Short mmCIF file of C-alpha atoms in Angstrom, two decimals:
data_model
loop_
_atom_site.label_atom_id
_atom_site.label_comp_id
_atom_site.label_asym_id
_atom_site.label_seq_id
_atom_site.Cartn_x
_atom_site.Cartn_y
_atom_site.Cartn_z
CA UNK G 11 77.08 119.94 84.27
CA UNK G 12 73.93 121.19 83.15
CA UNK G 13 74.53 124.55 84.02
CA UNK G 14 77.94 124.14 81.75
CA UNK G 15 75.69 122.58 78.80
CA UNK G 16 73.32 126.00 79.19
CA UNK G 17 76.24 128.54 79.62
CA UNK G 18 78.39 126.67 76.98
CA UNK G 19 75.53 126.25 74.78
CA UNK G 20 74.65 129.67 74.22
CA UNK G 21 78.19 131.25 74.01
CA UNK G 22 79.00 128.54 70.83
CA UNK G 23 76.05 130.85 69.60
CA UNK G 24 77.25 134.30 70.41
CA UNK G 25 80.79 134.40 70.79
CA UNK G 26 82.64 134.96 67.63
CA UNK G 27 84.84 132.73 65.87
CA UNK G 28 87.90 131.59 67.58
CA UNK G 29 86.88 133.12 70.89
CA UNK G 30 88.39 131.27 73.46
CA UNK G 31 85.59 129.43 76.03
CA UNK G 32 87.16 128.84 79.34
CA UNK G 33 85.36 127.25 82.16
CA UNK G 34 86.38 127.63 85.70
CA UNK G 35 85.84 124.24 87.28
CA UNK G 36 87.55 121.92 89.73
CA UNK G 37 86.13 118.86 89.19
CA UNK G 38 83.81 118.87 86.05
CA UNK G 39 84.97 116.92 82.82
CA UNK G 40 86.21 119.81 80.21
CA UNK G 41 86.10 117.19 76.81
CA UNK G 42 82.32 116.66 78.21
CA UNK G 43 81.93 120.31 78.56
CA UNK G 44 83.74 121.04 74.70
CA UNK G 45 80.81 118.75 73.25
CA UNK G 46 78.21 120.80 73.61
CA UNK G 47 79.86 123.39 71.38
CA UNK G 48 80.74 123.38 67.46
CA UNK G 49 84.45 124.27 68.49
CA UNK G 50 85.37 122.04 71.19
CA UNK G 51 89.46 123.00 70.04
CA UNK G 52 88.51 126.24 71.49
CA UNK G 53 87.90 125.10 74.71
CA UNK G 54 89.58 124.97 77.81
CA UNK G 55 90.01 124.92 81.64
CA UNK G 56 91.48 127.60 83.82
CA UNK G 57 90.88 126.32 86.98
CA UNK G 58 91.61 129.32 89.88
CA UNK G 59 92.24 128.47 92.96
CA UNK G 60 89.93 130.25 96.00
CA UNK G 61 90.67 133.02 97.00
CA UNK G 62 91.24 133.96 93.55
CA UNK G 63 92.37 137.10 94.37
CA UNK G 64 95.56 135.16 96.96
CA UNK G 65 95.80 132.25 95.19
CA UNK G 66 98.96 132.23 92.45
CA UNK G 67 97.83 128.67 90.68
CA UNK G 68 96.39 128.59 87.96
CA UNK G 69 95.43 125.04 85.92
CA UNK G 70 95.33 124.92 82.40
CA UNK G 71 93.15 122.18 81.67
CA UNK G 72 94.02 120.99 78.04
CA UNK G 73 91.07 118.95 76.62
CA UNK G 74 91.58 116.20 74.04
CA UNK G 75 90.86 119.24 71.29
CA UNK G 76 92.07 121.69 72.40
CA UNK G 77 94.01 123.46 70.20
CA UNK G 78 98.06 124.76 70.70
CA UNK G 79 97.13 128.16 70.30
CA UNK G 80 94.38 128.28 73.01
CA UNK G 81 96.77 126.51 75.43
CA UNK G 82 99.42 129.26 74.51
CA UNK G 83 97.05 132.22 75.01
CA UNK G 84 95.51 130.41 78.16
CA UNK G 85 99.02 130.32 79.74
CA UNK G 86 99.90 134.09 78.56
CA UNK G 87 96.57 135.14 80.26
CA UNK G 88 97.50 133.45 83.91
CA UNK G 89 101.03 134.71 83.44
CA UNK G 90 99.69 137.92 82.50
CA UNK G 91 97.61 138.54 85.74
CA UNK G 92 100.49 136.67 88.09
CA UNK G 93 99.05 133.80 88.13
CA UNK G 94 101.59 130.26 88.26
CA UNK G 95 99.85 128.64 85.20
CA UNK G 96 100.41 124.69 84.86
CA UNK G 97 99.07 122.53 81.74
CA UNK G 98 97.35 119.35 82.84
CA UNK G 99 94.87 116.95 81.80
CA UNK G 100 91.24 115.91 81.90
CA UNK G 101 90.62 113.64 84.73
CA UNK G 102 88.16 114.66 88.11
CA UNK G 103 89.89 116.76 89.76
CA UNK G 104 92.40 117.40 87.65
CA UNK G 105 95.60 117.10 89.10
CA UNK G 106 95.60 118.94 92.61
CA UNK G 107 91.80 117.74 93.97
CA UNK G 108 92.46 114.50 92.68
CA UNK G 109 95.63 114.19 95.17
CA UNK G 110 93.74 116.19 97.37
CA UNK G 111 91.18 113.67 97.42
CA UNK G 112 93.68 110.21 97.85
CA UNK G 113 95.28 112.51 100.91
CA UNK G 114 92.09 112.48 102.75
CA UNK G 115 91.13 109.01 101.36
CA UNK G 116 91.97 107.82 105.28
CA UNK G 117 91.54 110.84 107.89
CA UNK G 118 88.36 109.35 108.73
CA UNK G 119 89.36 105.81 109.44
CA UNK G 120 92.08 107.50 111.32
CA UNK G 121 90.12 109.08 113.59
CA UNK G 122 87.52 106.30 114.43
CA UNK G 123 90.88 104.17 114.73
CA UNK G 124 92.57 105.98 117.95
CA UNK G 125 93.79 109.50 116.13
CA UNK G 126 92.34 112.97 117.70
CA UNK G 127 91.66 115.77 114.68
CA UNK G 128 94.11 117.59 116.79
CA UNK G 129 96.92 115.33 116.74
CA UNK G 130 96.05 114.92 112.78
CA UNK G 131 96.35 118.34 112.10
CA UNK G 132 99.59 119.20 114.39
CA UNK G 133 101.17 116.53 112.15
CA UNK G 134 100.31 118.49 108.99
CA UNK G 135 101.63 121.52 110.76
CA UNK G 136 104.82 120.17 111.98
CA UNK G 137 105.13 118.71 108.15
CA UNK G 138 104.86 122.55 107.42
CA UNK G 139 101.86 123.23 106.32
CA UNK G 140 100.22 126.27 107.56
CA UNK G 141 96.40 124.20 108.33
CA UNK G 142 95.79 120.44 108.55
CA UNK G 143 92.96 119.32 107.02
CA UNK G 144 90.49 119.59 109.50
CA UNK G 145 91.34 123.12 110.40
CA UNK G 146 91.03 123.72 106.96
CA UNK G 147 87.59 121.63 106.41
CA UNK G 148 86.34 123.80 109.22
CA UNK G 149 87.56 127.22 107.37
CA UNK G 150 86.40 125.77 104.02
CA UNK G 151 82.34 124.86 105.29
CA UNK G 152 81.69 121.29 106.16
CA UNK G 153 78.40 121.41 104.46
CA UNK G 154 80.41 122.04 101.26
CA UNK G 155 81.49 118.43 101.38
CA UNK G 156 78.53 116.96 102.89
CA UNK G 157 76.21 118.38 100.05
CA UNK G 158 78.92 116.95 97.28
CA UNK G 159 78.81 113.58 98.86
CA UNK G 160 75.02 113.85 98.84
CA UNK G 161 75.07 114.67 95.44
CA UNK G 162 77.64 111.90 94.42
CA UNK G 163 75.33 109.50 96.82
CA UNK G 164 78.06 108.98 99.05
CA UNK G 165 78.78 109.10 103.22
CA UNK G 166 81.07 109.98 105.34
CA UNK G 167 80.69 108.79 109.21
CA UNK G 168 81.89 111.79 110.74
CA UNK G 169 81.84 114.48 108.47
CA UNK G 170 78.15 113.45 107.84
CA UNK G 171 77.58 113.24 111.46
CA UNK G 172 78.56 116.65 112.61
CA UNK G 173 76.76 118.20 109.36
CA UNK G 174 73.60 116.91 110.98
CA UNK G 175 74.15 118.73 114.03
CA UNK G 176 74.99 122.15 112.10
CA UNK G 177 78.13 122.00 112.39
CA UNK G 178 79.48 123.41 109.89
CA UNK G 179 82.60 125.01 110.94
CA UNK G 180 83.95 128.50 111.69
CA UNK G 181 80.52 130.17 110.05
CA UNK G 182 78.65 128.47 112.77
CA UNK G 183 81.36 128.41 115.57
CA UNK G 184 81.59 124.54 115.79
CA UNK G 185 82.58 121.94 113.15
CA UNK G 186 85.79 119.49 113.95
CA UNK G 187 86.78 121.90 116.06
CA UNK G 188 85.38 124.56 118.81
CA UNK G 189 85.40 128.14 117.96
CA UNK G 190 84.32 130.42 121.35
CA UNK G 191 83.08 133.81 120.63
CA UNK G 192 83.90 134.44 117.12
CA UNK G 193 87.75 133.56 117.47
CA UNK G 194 88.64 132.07 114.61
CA UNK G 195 90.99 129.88 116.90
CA UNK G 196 90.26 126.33 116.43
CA UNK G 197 89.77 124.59 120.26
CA UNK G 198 89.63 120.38 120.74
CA UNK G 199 85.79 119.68 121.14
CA UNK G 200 85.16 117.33 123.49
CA UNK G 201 82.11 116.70 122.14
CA UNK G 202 83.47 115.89 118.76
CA UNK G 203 85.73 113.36 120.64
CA UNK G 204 82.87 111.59 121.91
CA UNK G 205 81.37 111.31 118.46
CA UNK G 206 84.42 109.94 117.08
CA UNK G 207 84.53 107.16 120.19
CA UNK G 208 80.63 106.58 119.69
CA UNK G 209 80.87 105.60 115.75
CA UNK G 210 83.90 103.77 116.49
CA UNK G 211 82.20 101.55 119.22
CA UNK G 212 79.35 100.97 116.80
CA UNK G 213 81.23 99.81 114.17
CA UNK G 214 82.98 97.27 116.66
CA UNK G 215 86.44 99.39 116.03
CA UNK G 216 89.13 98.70 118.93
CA UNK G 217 90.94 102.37 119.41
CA UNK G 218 94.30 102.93 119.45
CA UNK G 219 97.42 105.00 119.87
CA UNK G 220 98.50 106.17 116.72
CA UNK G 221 101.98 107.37 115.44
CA UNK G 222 102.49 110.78 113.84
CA UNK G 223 104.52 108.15 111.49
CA UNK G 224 101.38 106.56 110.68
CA UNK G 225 99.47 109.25 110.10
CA UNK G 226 102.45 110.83 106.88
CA UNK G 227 102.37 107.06 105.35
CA UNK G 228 98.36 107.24 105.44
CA UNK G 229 97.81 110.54 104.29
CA UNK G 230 100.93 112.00 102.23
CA UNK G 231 102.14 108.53 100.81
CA UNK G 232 98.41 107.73 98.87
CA UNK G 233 98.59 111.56 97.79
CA UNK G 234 102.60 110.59 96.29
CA UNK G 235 100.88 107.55 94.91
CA UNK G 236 98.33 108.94 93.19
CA UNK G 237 100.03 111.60 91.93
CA UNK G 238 102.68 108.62 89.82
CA UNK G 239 99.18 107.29 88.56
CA UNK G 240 98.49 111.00 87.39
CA UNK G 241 102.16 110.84 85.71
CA UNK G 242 101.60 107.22 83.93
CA UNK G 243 97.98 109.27 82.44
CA UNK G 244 99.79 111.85 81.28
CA UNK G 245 97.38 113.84 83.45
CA UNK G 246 100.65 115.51 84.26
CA UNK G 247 103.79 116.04 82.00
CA UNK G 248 106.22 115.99 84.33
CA UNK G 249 106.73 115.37 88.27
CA UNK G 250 108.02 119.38 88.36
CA UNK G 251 104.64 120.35 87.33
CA UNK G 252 102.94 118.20 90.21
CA UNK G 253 105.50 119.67 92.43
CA UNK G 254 104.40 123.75 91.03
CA UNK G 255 100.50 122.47 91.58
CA UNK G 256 100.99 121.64 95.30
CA UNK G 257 103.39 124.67 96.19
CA UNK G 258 100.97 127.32 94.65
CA UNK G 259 97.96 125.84 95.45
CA UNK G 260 97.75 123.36 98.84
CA UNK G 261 100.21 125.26 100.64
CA UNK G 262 102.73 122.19 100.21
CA UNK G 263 105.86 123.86 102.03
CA UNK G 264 108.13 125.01 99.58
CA UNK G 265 111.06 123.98 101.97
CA UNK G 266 110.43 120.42 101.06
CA UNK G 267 110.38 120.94 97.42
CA UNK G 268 106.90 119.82 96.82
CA UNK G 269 105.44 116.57 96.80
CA UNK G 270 107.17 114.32 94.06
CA UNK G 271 110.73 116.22 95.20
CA UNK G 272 110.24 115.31 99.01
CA UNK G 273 109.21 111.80 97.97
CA UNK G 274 112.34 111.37 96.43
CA UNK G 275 114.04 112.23 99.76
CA UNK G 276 112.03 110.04 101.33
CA UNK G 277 112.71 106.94 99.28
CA UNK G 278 110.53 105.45 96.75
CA UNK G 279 111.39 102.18 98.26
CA UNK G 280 110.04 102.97 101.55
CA UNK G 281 107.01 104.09 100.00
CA UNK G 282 106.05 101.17 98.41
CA UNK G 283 106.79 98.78 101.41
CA UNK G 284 104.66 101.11 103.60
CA UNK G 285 101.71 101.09 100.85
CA UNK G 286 102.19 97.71 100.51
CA UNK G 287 101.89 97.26 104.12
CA UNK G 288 98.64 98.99 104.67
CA UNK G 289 97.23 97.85 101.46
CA UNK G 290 97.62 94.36 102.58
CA UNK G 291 95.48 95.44 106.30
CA UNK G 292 92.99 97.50 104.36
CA UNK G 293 92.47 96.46 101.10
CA UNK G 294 91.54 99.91 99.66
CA UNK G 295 93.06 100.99 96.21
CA UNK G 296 94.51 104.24 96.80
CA UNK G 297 97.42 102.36 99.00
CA UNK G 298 98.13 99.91 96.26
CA UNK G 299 101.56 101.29 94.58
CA UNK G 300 101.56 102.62 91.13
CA UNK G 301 103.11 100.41 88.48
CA UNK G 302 105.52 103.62 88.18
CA UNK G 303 106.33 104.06 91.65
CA UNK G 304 107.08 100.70 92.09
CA UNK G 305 109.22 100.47 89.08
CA UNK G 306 111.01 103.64 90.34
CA UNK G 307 111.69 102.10 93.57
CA UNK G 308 112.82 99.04 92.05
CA UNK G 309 115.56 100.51 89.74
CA UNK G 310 116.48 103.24 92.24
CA UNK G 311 114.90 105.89 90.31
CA UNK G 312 113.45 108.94 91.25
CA UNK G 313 110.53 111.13 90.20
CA UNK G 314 112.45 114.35 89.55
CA UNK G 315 115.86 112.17 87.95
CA UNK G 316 118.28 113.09 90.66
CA UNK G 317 120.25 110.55 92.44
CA UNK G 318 118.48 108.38 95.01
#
């Protein structure tokens, strides 16, 4: 953010008036950002998605001034260049991290519980999409997220661990996974297996099997949840938009319609008893149901207003 109050500073001196000022980030707060200008309803967020050059989504981030007309010429810009431009709000993350975020909430727990990265990721696969998480940590950098957490003064057992061993994924030819002689094939680590045992028998944690079942209502149920907190923010206007966000951007399969679609086909009602469930055994907030989800699920409605 200080890097945005330099940058931001200095173009509120040279641009000219009614020059749009766009910032490019992911996570940083774009009303914060518009206050260290004189014309804050000039500023907004188009937030690309890496590889830029691949990537078609594109987020508008509208801040509380932002003005019409800068939203309109943001959104003629994106379509413009081909981009899929969606309008959300000001929140961290916005609207895709932030669901990114309550879909990872559990991996770890996960895998000191009984679950192999492998079996986590084949899950993702079989779901349809193209990586699972881990495989996709791995292409991302692991000491991406371990320097964020740092920053943030937070920890992650594993993730942590393996950072402190330099592994940091495909760049360095181990990080969840095993990469042998520059394939970018990702291999089961046995190594990383005994980590995951080790921190599990320090922290007292009895392994055990766990269902591919399990493993959706841990990991895509929070992200569904989260993303009906998003909707009673008006973070998002609409569930289609959430839907847009995830296909273009997270490689959500498009077969299923996106998130908020396929969570209709799931049933909102079997949502909420699952989060229920493991918000009773864990006690963590991103499993405890939305007051719209569960009012959804207890008038039979749906997210995108079709039948249930």
């Amino acid at each position: 953010m200080s890097v945005k109050r330099d940058v931001f500073g200095k173009l509120d001196k040279i641009a000219k008036p009614g020059a749009i000022l766009a910032t490019n980030t992911s996570y940083l707060d774009v009303d914060e950002i518009a206050s260290f200008t004189s014309r804050p309803q000039d500023v907004v967020g188009m937030h690309f998605f890496s590889p830029a050059n691949v990537m078609k989504l594109l987020e508008i981030v509208r801040g509380k001034e932002t003005a019409p007309d800068v939203l309109a010429t943001a959104l003629t810009v994106g379509k413009k260049i081909g981009k899929v431009p969606v309008v959300v709000g000001v929140c961290h993350g916005f609207v895709g991290n932030r669901m990114l975020g309550a879909r990872g909430d559990d991996l770890e727990p996960l895998l000191l519980e009984g679950a192999a990265p492998e079996q986590i990721d084949r899950v993702f696969t079989d779901f349809g999409f193209v990586m699972g998480p881990f495989a996709m940590w791995d292409l991302a950098g692991l000491d991406i997220g371990w320097r964020n957490r740092k920053s943030l003064g937070k920890t992650a057992v594993i993730g942590d661990a393996l950072c402190e061993q330099g592994r940091f994924g495909q760049k360095t030819g181990k990080g969840m996974y095993l990469y042998e002689n520059g394939s970018r094939t990702p291999r089961p680590d046995p190594e990383v297996a005994k980590l995951i045992e080790d921190k599990a028998a320090e922290r007292g944690i009895e392994r055990r099997a766990i269902s591919d079942q399990e493993i959706i209502e841990r990991t895509l149920y929070p992200m569904v949840n989260e993303a009906a907190r998003i909707l009673e923010e008006n973070i998002a206007s609409r569930a289609s938009d959430i839907d847009i966000v995830w296909i273009n951007g997270y490689g959500f399969p498009v077969g299923k319609g996106g998130p908020m679609f396929w969570a209709d086909t799931e049933g909102l009602k079997t949502i909420v008893e699952r989060l229920d469930h493991w918000h009773a055994r864990t006690g963590k907030t991103v499993f405890e149901p939305a007051a719209l989800l569960r009012r959804l699920a207890d008038t039979g409605g749906t997210f995108c207003g079709r039948p249930a």
